[in-house]
Amino acid sequence: MTASRVLVLNSGSSSVKYQLLDMADRSRLAVGLVERIGEETSRLVHEPLIGGGEKRELSGPIADHGAALRAVAAELAADGLGLDSPELAAVGHRVVHGGTRFTRPTVIDDEVLAEIRSLVPLAPLHNPANITGIEVARSLRGDLPQVAVFDTAFHSTMPESAARYALDAATAEKYAVRRYGFHGTSHAYVSRATAALLGKAPEEVNVIVLHLGNGASASAVRGGVCVDTSMGLTPLEGLVMGTRSGDLDPAVIFHLARVGGLSIDEIDALLNKKSGLLGLCGDNDMREILRRAGEGDASARLAFETYVHRLKKYIGAYSAVLGRVDAVVFTAGVGENAAAVREAAVDGLAELGLALDLEANAVRSPEPRLISTEYARVAVAVVPTDEELEIATQVYALVTA
Ligand code: AMP
């Protein structure tokens, strides 16, 4: 029996999401999440997808990531999917920031872990949680390959002209200030799946990927290689997001500090947690915004229009960056589900070769699908993202190479 299972862990500051996949047939064996780690009201939701087991929910305090992963291990074991199984080939860890050092999936040893730790200043909210997840998983199955898959890696191919800010070069170098990009596993997966949908090899197509979730980013992918993306040093730059501002004049920060008397930490929280759709209208869920806008709510309408305006600007910009565009593809929570956002984002872009089939756009489906008119020069598609499958695929390819 060859080991073909991969456990994918996505450790956040107070949560762990996990999936156990069998790469022999790319099937999911179990999925789940632990949330509110460190609080009294922690919750574990575990769902076995084989063997007819039931979805289970456990509540009660889970003190830390160690306790969380031990609880997950116990749930998996109860379904006969324990971490001690000889069928488990590797554990894959989503790591948010790989800096310029990590441009591909990497087997984690002490030196790699130290390097991931050295990148904490670039991702102070994310990398520490990722590191904790790695440490705990190593303590549970130190004999297994533990592999880090970086959110930044897919964007490491950006040319310097796209990756650099026009800052004093020595200062930028000293503080590692450049554009790294995020959501890389999603952009990689979706751009490849879009090529497949068009019946082409990834090398043959130029794609604009619009990953519109609670966080949102766009990327320009030429022949399977990322040449630009909208997030930068951190996941704050670019599109309007659920709670993040996206692009703004950096002088807004000086103004808020000098005139408003806000501290750096207050401005950080304002731009990351209280801006975007939430800041504009008080809601960050696109479903709620569409509902309110439909009832004539002016601030929800403005939030929607601001969101769409920014999206259009990036579609235009990346059409220029790519020169020839074969497909524009929507993915993630908003991109996969909000037909109104897709319609508004593409509306008026016939000069760029984009035209929607409104009937196809209105269909809800979990399948990758085309929503452009038959005669449009550029295909428009909806392709559900699958970051866990992409992480497992990259991990399995590495450990079986
Ligand atoms: P994600 O981060 O990819 O899980 O996306 C989460 C976001 O997707 C939510 O905050 C919602 O704004 C959005 N979303 C999910 N379902 C729908 C839907 N049916 N219509 C519009 N937006 C949706």
Short mmCIF file of C-alpha atoms and ligand atoms in Angstrom, two decimals:
data_model
loop_
_atom_site.label_atom_id
_atom_site.label_comp_id
_atom_site.label_asym_id
_atom_site.label_seq_id
_atom_site.Cartn_x
_atom_site.Cartn_y
_atom_site.Cartn_z
CA MET A 1 0.00 0.00 0.00
CA THR A 2 1.41 3.38 -0.95
CA ALA A 3 0.70 6.30 1.33
CA SER A 4 -1.50 8.69 -0.64
CA ARG A 5 -3.25 10.77 2.00
CA VAL A 6 -2.41 14.39 2.77
CA LEU A 7 -3.67 16.32 5.77
CA VAL A 8 -3.98 20.03 4.93
CA LEU A 9 -3.88 22.46 7.84
CA ASN A 10 -4.78 26.14 7.64
CA SER A 11 -3.98 27.62 11.04
CA GLY A 12 -5.27 31.09 11.81
CA SER A 13 -4.79 33.16 14.94
CA SER A 14 -7.79 31.58 16.71
CA SER A 15 -8.83 28.84 14.28
CA VAL A 16 -7.64 25.75 12.46
CA LYS A 17 -9.28 24.55 9.26
CA TYR A 18 -8.36 21.11 8.03
CA GLN A 19 -9.03 18.62 5.27
CA LEU A 20 -7.82 15.08 4.81
CA LEU A 21 -7.51 14.20 1.12
CA ASP A 22 -6.63 11.03 -0.70
CA MET A 23 -4.48 11.98 -3.66
CA ALA A 24 -4.94 8.57 -5.29
CA ASP A 25 -8.30 9.86 -6.53
CA ARG A 26 -8.18 13.48 -5.24
CA SER A 27 -11.13 12.70 -2.95
CA ARG A 28 -11.86 14.31 0.41
CA LEU A 29 -12.02 11.94 3.37
CA ALA A 30 -12.82 14.44 6.12
CA VAL A 31 -13.14 18.19 6.58
CA GLY A 32 -13.52 20.37 9.62
CA LEU A 33 -12.60 23.39 11.63
CA VAL A 34 -11.84 24.49 15.14
CA GLU A 35 -12.74 28.07 15.96
CA ARG A 36 -12.47 30.47 18.89
CA ILE A 37 -9.36 28.67 20.17
CA GLY A 38 -8.33 30.09 23.55
CA GLU A 39 -11.88 31.13 24.48
CA GLU A 40 -14.48 29.46 26.67
CA THR A 41 -16.75 28.96 23.67
CA SER A 42 -14.42 27.07 21.33
CA ARG A 43 -16.09 24.86 18.78
CA LEU A 44 -14.94 21.91 16.69
CA VAL A 45 -16.97 20.88 13.66
CA HIS A 46 -15.85 17.64 12.07
CA GLU A 47 -17.33 15.97 9.03
CA PRO A 48 -16.22 12.55 7.78
CA LEU A 49 -16.98 12.19 4.08
CA ILE A 50 -16.48 8.43 3.81
CA GLY A 51 -17.77 5.47 5.81
CA GLY A 52 -21.19 7.01 6.42
CA GLY A 53 -20.10 8.87 9.57
CA GLU A 54 -22.12 11.81 10.83
CA LYS A 55 -21.09 15.44 11.05
CA ARG A 56 -20.16 16.16 14.68
CA GLU A 57 -19.94 19.36 16.67
CA LEU A 58 -18.13 19.75 20.00
CA SER A 59 -18.25 22.87 22.12
CA GLY A 60 -16.30 23.85 25.20
CA PRO A 61 -12.97 25.48 25.93
CA ILE A 62 -10.00 24.52 23.73
CA ALA A 63 -7.00 26.25 25.28
CA ASP A 64 -4.52 26.46 22.42
CA HIS A 65 -3.55 25.18 18.98
CA GLY A 66 -1.96 22.10 20.57
CA ALA A 67 -5.23 21.11 22.21
CA ALA A 68 -7.09 21.94 18.99
CA LEU A 69 -4.96 19.64 16.84
CA ARG A 70 -5.11 16.86 19.41
CA ALA A 71 -8.91 17.14 19.35
CA VAL A 72 -8.87 17.01 15.54
CA ALA A 73 -6.58 13.95 15.66
CA ALA A 74 -9.02 12.22 18.05
CA GLU A 75 -11.97 12.95 15.73
CA LEU A 76 -10.07 11.61 12.72
CA ALA A 77 -9.08 8.51 14.71
CA ALA A 78 -12.71 7.90 15.67
CA ASP A 79 -13.47 7.65 11.93
CA GLY A 80 -10.59 5.25 11.34
CA LEU A 81 -8.57 8.07 9.75
CA GLY A 82 -6.06 8.55 12.58
CA LEU A 83 -2.82 10.45 12.09
CA ASP A 84 -0.92 7.24 12.91
CA SER A 85 -2.24 5.66 9.68
CA PRO A 86 0.48 4.36 7.34
CA GLU A 87 -1.60 5.79 4.51
CA LEU A 88 -0.81 9.35 5.58
CA ALA A 89 1.97 10.63 3.28
CA ALA A 90 2.44 14.19 4.53
CA VAL A 91 0.98 17.17 6.30
CA GLY A 92 0.60 20.34 4.21
CA HIS A 93 0.58 23.70 5.95
CA ARG A 94 -0.74 26.89 4.44
CA VAL A 95 1.81 29.59 5.28
CA VAL A 96 0.81 33.13 4.41
CA HIS A 97 4.15 34.86 3.88
CA GLY A 98 7.16 33.28 2.23
CA GLY A 99 9.01 36.55 1.53
CA THR A 100 11.44 36.31 -1.39
CA ARG A 101 13.02 33.15 0.06
CA PHE A 102 10.19 30.65 -0.53
CA THR A 103 8.94 30.44 -4.09
CA ARG A 104 7.77 26.83 -4.05
CA PRO A 105 6.41 24.25 -1.59
CA THR A 106 9.13 23.39 0.91
CA VAL A 107 9.70 20.48 3.29
CA ILE A 108 9.97 21.98 6.75
CA ASP A 109 13.08 21.40 8.85
CA ASP A 110 14.47 23.50 11.69
CA GLU A 111 16.20 25.88 9.31
CA VAL A 112 13.06 26.42 7.21
CA LEU A 113 10.99 26.97 10.33
CA ALA A 114 13.51 29.58 11.54
CA GLU A 115 13.23 31.36 8.16
CA ILE A 116 9.43 31.35 8.32
CA ARG A 117 9.77 32.84 11.79
CA SER A 118 12.11 35.54 10.47
CA LEU A 119 9.26 36.62 8.14
CA VAL A 120 6.87 37.33 11.04
CA PRO A 121 7.42 41.12 10.79
CA LEU A 122 5.99 40.94 7.24
CA ALA A 123 2.86 39.00 8.36
CA PRO A 124 2.48 39.60 12.11
CA LEU A 125 -1.12 38.35 12.18
CA HIS A 126 -0.66 35.23 10.08
CA ASN A 127 2.80 33.65 10.18
CA PRO A 128 2.84 33.13 14.00
CA ALA A 129 -0.35 31.04 13.82
CA ASN A 130 1.01 29.09 10.85
CA ILE A 131 4.21 28.39 12.82
CA THR A 132 2.23 27.15 15.83
CA GLY A 133 0.32 24.76 13.57
CA ILE A 134 3.58 23.42 12.15
CA GLU A 135 5.12 22.93 15.60
CA VAL A 136 2.11 21.07 16.92
CA ALA A 137 1.83 18.84 13.83
CA ARG A 138 5.54 18.04 14.07
CA SER A 139 5.08 17.04 17.70
CA LEU A 140 2.24 14.70 16.70
CA ARG A 141 3.91 13.11 13.63
CA GLY A 142 7.53 14.22 13.53
CA ASP A 143 8.38 11.31 11.24
CA LEU A 144 6.12 12.57 8.43
CA PRO A 145 7.15 15.19 5.89
CA GLN A 146 5.62 18.50 6.92
CA VAL A 147 5.39 20.78 3.89
CA ALA A 148 4.82 24.52 3.79
CA VAL A 149 2.83 25.96 0.87
CA PHE A 150 3.10 29.73 0.68
CA ASP A 151 0.36 32.19 -0.28
CA THR A 152 2.99 34.41 -1.84
CA ALA A 153 4.77 31.74 -3.92
CA PHE A 154 2.69 31.90 -7.12
CA HIS A 155 3.38 35.64 -7.38
CA SER A 156 7.17 35.31 -7.08
CA THR A 157 7.37 35.31 -10.90
CA MET A 158 6.20 38.94 -11.12
CA PRO A 159 8.75 41.04 -13.00
CA GLU A 160 10.60 43.59 -10.87
CA SER A 161 8.66 46.39 -12.56
CA ALA A 162 5.43 44.97 -11.06
CA ALA A 163 6.93 43.83 -7.76
CA ARG A 164 8.68 47.10 -6.86
CA TYR A 165 7.20 50.22 -5.33
CA ALA A 166 8.78 53.45 -6.57
CA LEU A 167 10.52 53.98 -3.25
CA ASP A 168 14.09 54.88 -2.39
CA ALA A 169 15.80 51.63 -3.39
CA ALA A 170 18.07 51.32 -0.35
CA THR A 171 15.21 51.83 2.11
CA ALA A 172 13.00 49.34 0.26
CA GLU A 173 15.81 46.78 0.28
CA LYS A 174 16.65 47.32 3.95
CA TYR A 175 13.07 46.70 5.08
CA ALA A 176 12.08 44.13 2.42
CA VAL A 177 9.42 46.52 1.12
CA ARG A 178 8.09 45.17 -2.18
CA ARG A 179 4.92 43.66 -3.58
CA TYR A 180 4.58 39.96 -2.67
CA GLY A 181 0.91 39.22 -3.42
CA PHE A 182 -1.35 36.72 -1.62
CA HIS A 183 -4.08 34.11 -2.32
CA GLY A 184 -1.42 32.48 -4.52
CA THR A 185 -2.70 28.90 -4.22
CA SER A 186 -6.13 30.09 -5.35
CA HIS A 187 -4.77 32.10 -8.29
CA ALA A 188 -2.61 29.11 -9.31
CA TYR A 189 -5.48 26.62 -9.09
CA VAL A 190 -8.09 28.80 -10.75
CA SER A 191 -5.87 29.97 -13.62
CA ARG A 192 -5.00 26.34 -14.43
CA ALA A 193 -8.62 25.20 -14.10
CA THR A 194 -9.67 28.01 -16.45
CA ALA A 195 -7.22 26.83 -19.08
CA ALA A 196 -8.69 23.33 -18.71
CA LEU A 197 -12.20 24.75 -19.07
CA LEU A 198 -11.10 26.35 -22.37
CA GLY A 199 -9.59 23.02 -23.46
CA LYS A 200 -6.09 24.49 -23.52
CA ALA A 201 -2.79 24.04 -21.72
CA PRO A 202 -1.98 26.70 -19.09
CA GLU A 203 0.98 27.83 -21.24
CA GLU A 204 -1.39 28.76 -24.05
CA VAL A 205 -3.70 31.18 -22.24
CA ASN A 206 -3.61 34.61 -20.61
CA VAL A 207 -6.04 34.92 -17.73
CA ILE A 208 -7.24 37.63 -15.35
CA VAL A 209 -8.23 35.94 -12.08
CA LEU A 210 -10.59 37.80 -9.75
CA HIS A 211 -10.53 36.13 -6.32
CA LEU A 212 -13.43 37.86 -4.55
CA GLY A 213 -13.92 36.52 -1.04
CA ASN A 214 -13.93 38.39 2.22
CA GLY A 215 -10.37 39.21 1.22
CA ALA A 216 -10.11 39.96 -2.50
CA SER A 217 -7.34 40.09 -5.07
CA ALA A 218 -6.85 40.15 -8.83
CA SER A 219 -4.00 38.66 -10.79
CA ALA A 220 -2.71 38.76 -14.36
CA VAL A 221 -1.46 35.33 -15.42
CA ARG A 222 0.40 34.99 -18.74
CA GLY A 223 0.84 31.43 -19.97
CA GLY A 224 0.46 30.03 -16.45
CA VAL A 225 2.91 32.53 -14.94
CA CYS A 226 1.80 35.37 -12.67
CA VAL A 227 2.94 38.76 -14.00
CA ASP A 228 1.00 41.08 -11.65
CA THR A 229 -1.33 40.94 -8.69
CA SER A 230 -3.27 43.49 -6.70
CA MET A 231 -2.13 42.72 -3.14
CA GLY A 232 1.26 44.03 -2.17
CA LEU A 233 3.54 44.04 0.87
CA THR A 234 0.50 42.88 2.83
CA PRO A 235 -3.02 41.77 1.87
CA LEU A 236 -4.25 45.36 2.26
CA GLU A 237 -3.50 46.72 -1.21
CA GLY A 238 -5.76 46.51 -4.24
CA LEU A 239 -9.45 45.74 -4.48
CA VAL A 240 -12.17 46.90 -2.09
CA MET A 241 -12.65 44.00 0.37
CA GLY A 242 -15.04 43.00 3.14
CA THR A 243 -13.27 45.07 5.80
CA ARG A 244 -10.06 46.26 4.05
CA SER A 245 -9.77 49.51 2.13
CA GLY A 246 -7.59 48.25 -0.72
CA ASP A 247 -5.79 51.00 -2.65
CA LEU A 248 -5.59 54.48 -1.21
CA ASP A 249 -3.31 57.47 -1.34
CA PRO A 250 -0.62 56.70 1.30
CA ALA A 251 -0.96 60.31 2.43
CA VAL A 252 -4.36 59.36 3.90
CA ILE A 253 -2.33 57.77 6.70
CA PHE A 254 -0.29 60.93 7.39
CA HIS A 255 -3.47 62.98 7.32
CA LEU A 256 -5.26 60.72 9.82
CA ALA A 257 -2.22 60.80 12.11
CA ARG A 258 -1.52 64.54 11.89
CA VAL A 259 -5.01 65.94 11.66
CA GLY A 260 -7.03 63.15 13.25
CA GLY A 261 -4.48 62.30 15.97
CA LEU A 262 -4.88 58.55 15.30
CA SER A 263 -2.04 56.23 16.29
CA ILE A 264 -0.38 53.88 13.80
CA ASP A 265 -2.13 50.92 15.43
CA GLU A 266 -5.49 52.68 15.21
CA ILE A 267 -4.96 53.43 11.52
CA ASP A 268 -3.84 49.84 10.93
CA ALA A 269 -7.06 48.56 12.54
CA LEU A 270 -9.14 51.15 10.66
CA LEU A 271 -7.79 50.16 7.24
CA ASN A 272 -7.74 46.39 7.85
CA LYS A 273 -10.83 45.81 9.96
CA LYS A 274 -13.22 48.74 9.68
CA SER A 275 -12.93 49.80 6.04
CA GLY A 276 -13.88 48.26 2.70
CA LEU A 277 -17.55 47.35 2.31
CA LEU A 278 -18.02 47.42 6.09
CA GLY A 279 -16.65 50.94 6.34
CA LEU A 280 -18.70 52.19 3.42
CA CYS A 281 -22.07 50.82 4.51
CA GLY A 282 -21.83 48.92 7.81
CA ASP A 283 -22.02 45.44 6.25
CA ASN A 284 -19.20 43.30 4.89
CA ASP A 285 -21.33 40.46 3.55
CA MET A 286 -22.16 40.95 -0.13
CA ARG A 287 -25.47 39.08 0.31
CA GLU A 288 -26.63 41.68 2.80
CA ILE A 289 -25.37 44.55 0.67
CA LEU A 290 -27.22 43.27 -2.40
CA ARG A 291 -30.38 42.85 -0.36
CA ARG A 292 -30.15 46.36 1.10
CA ALA A 293 -29.23 47.93 -2.24
CA GLY A 294 -32.24 46.18 -3.77
CA GLU A 295 -34.43 47.91 -1.22
CA GLY A 296 -33.01 51.28 -2.21
CA ASP A 297 -30.50 51.73 0.63
CA ALA A 298 -28.13 54.48 -0.61
CA SER A 299 -25.01 53.55 1.38
CA ALA A 300 -25.28 49.87 0.38
CA ARG A 301 -25.66 51.01 -3.24
CA LEU A 302 -22.55 53.19 -2.94
CA ALA A 303 -20.58 50.33 -1.36
CA PHE A 304 -21.57 48.06 -4.27
CA GLU A 305 -20.68 50.68 -6.86
CA THR A 306 -17.33 51.47 -5.26
CA TYR A 307 -16.52 47.76 -5.12
CA VAL A 308 -17.41 47.29 -8.79
CA HIS A 309 -15.62 50.47 -9.92
CA ARG A 310 -12.36 49.22 -8.39
CA LEU A 311 -12.84 45.80 -9.99
CA LYS A 312 -13.33 47.36 -13.42
CA LYS A 313 -10.15 49.38 -13.00
CA TYR A 314 -8.17 46.21 -12.35
CA ILE A 315 -9.76 44.36 -15.28
CA GLY A 316 -8.75 47.28 -17.49
CA ALA A 317 -5.27 47.52 -16.02
CA TYR A 318 -4.57 43.82 -16.36
CA SER A 319 -5.94 43.77 -19.91
CA ALA A 320 -3.25 46.35 -20.65
CA VAL A 321 -0.59 44.40 -18.75
CA LEU A 322 -1.39 41.18 -20.61
CA GLY A 323 -1.99 42.68 -24.06
CA ARG A 324 -4.04 39.67 -25.11
CA VAL A 325 -6.62 38.28 -22.67
CA ASP A 326 -8.20 34.87 -23.23
CA ALA A 327 -10.34 34.74 -20.10
CA VAL A 328 -11.53 36.72 -17.11
CA VAL A 329 -12.46 34.37 -14.28
CA PHE A 330 -14.42 34.96 -11.09
CA THR A 331 -13.84 32.89 -7.95
CA ALA A 332 -14.30 32.73 -4.13
CA GLY A 333 -17.43 33.58 -2.10
CA VAL A 334 -18.51 36.71 -3.97
CA GLY A 335 -17.06 35.74 -7.36
CA GLU A 336 -18.71 32.31 -7.36
CA ASN A 337 -22.09 33.38 -5.99
CA ALA A 338 -22.87 37.01 -6.71
CA ALA A 339 -24.17 37.18 -10.30
CA ALA A 340 -24.95 40.90 -9.79
CA VAL A 341 -21.29 41.67 -9.05
CA ARG A 342 -20.13 39.75 -12.14
CA GLU A 343 -22.69 41.48 -14.34
CA ALA A 344 -21.80 44.96 -13.09
CA ALA A 345 -18.04 44.35 -13.28
CA VAL A 346 -18.19 43.29 -16.94
CA ASP A 347 -20.89 45.77 -17.99
CA GLY A 348 -19.60 48.31 -20.52
CA LEU A 349 -16.37 46.43 -21.25
CA ALA A 350 -17.32 45.31 -24.77
CA GLU A 351 -14.36 47.31 -26.12
CA LEU A 352 -12.12 44.97 -24.11
CA GLY A 353 -13.87 41.97 -25.70
CA LEU A 354 -16.05 41.16 -22.70
CA ALA A 355 -19.75 40.37 -22.97
CA LEU A 356 -21.87 38.29 -20.59
CA ASP A 357 -24.56 35.78 -21.38
CA LEU A 358 -26.95 37.02 -18.70
CA GLU A 359 -28.86 33.75 -18.57
CA ALA A 360 -25.69 31.72 -18.07
CA ASN A 361 -24.51 34.25 -15.49
CA ALA A 362 -27.68 33.79 -13.46
CA VAL A 363 -27.27 30.00 -13.16
CA ARG A 364 -26.03 28.80 -9.75
CA SER A 365 -23.71 25.83 -9.93
CA PRO A 366 -20.69 24.40 -8.13
CA GLU A 367 -19.12 23.52 -11.51
CA PRO A 368 -16.58 25.57 -13.50
CA ARG A 369 -18.54 27.25 -16.29
CA LEU A 370 -18.47 29.87 -19.03
CA ILE A 371 -20.78 32.86 -18.69
CA SER A 372 -19.72 34.90 -21.74
CA THR A 373 -21.65 35.11 -24.98
CA GLU A 374 -20.65 32.70 -27.71
CA TYR A 375 -19.14 35.46 -29.84
CA ALA A 376 -17.26 37.41 -27.17
CA ARG A 377 -13.52 37.67 -27.90
CA VAL A 378 -12.65 37.07 -24.25
CA ALA A 379 -14.17 34.18 -22.29
CA VAL A 380 -15.69 35.05 -18.93
CA ALA A 381 -15.84 32.15 -16.48
CA VAL A 382 -16.81 31.18 -12.96
CA VAL A 383 -14.40 28.64 -11.47
CA PRO A 384 -14.86 27.60 -7.83
CA THR A 385 -11.53 27.79 -6.03
CA ASP A 386 -10.13 24.89 -4.03
CA GLU A 387 -7.12 25.98 -2.03
CA GLU A 388 -6.97 22.77 0.01
CA LEU A 389 -6.87 20.57 -3.09
CA GLU A 390 -4.17 22.80 -4.58
CA ILE A 391 -2.09 22.62 -1.38
CA ALA A 392 -2.52 18.83 -1.21
CA THR A 393 -1.61 18.49 -4.91
CA GLN A 394 1.57 20.53 -4.47
CA VAL A 395 2.50 18.67 -1.27
CA TYR A 396 1.90 15.23 -2.76
CA ALA A 397 3.87 16.09 -5.90
CA LEU A 398 6.79 17.18 -3.73
CA VAL A 399 6.86 14.16 -1.41
CA THR A 400 6.45 11.63 -4.22
CA ALA A 401 8.95 13.28 -6.59
P1 AMP B 1 -14.83 33.59 1.10
O1 AMP B 1 -13.84 34.47 1.83
O2 AMP B 1 -14.34 33.14 -0.23
O3 AMP B 1 -15.36 32.47 1.93
O4 AMP B 1 -16.09 34.53 0.76
C1 AMP B 1 -16.93 34.98 1.79
C2 AMP B 1 -17.84 36.06 1.27
O5 AMP B 1 -18.56 35.61 0.12
C3 AMP B 1 -18.92 36.48 2.25
O6 AMP B 1 -18.46 37.47 3.13
C4 AMP B 1 -19.99 37.02 1.34
O7 AMP B 1 -19.79 38.40 1.15
C5 AMP B 1 -19.76 36.35 0.00
N1 AMP B 1 -20.84 35.45 -0.38
C6 AMP B 1 -21.04 34.17 -0.02
N2 AMP B 1 -22.18 33.68 -0.57
C7 AMP B 1 -22.71 34.68 -1.31
C8 AMP B 1 -23.89 34.81 -2.12
N3 AMP B 1 -24.74 33.81 -2.30
N4 AMP B 1 -24.09 36.00 -2.71
C9 AMP B 1 -23.26 37.03 -2.54
N5 AMP B 1 -22.14 36.96 -1.79
C10 AMP B 1 -21.86 35.81 -1.18
#
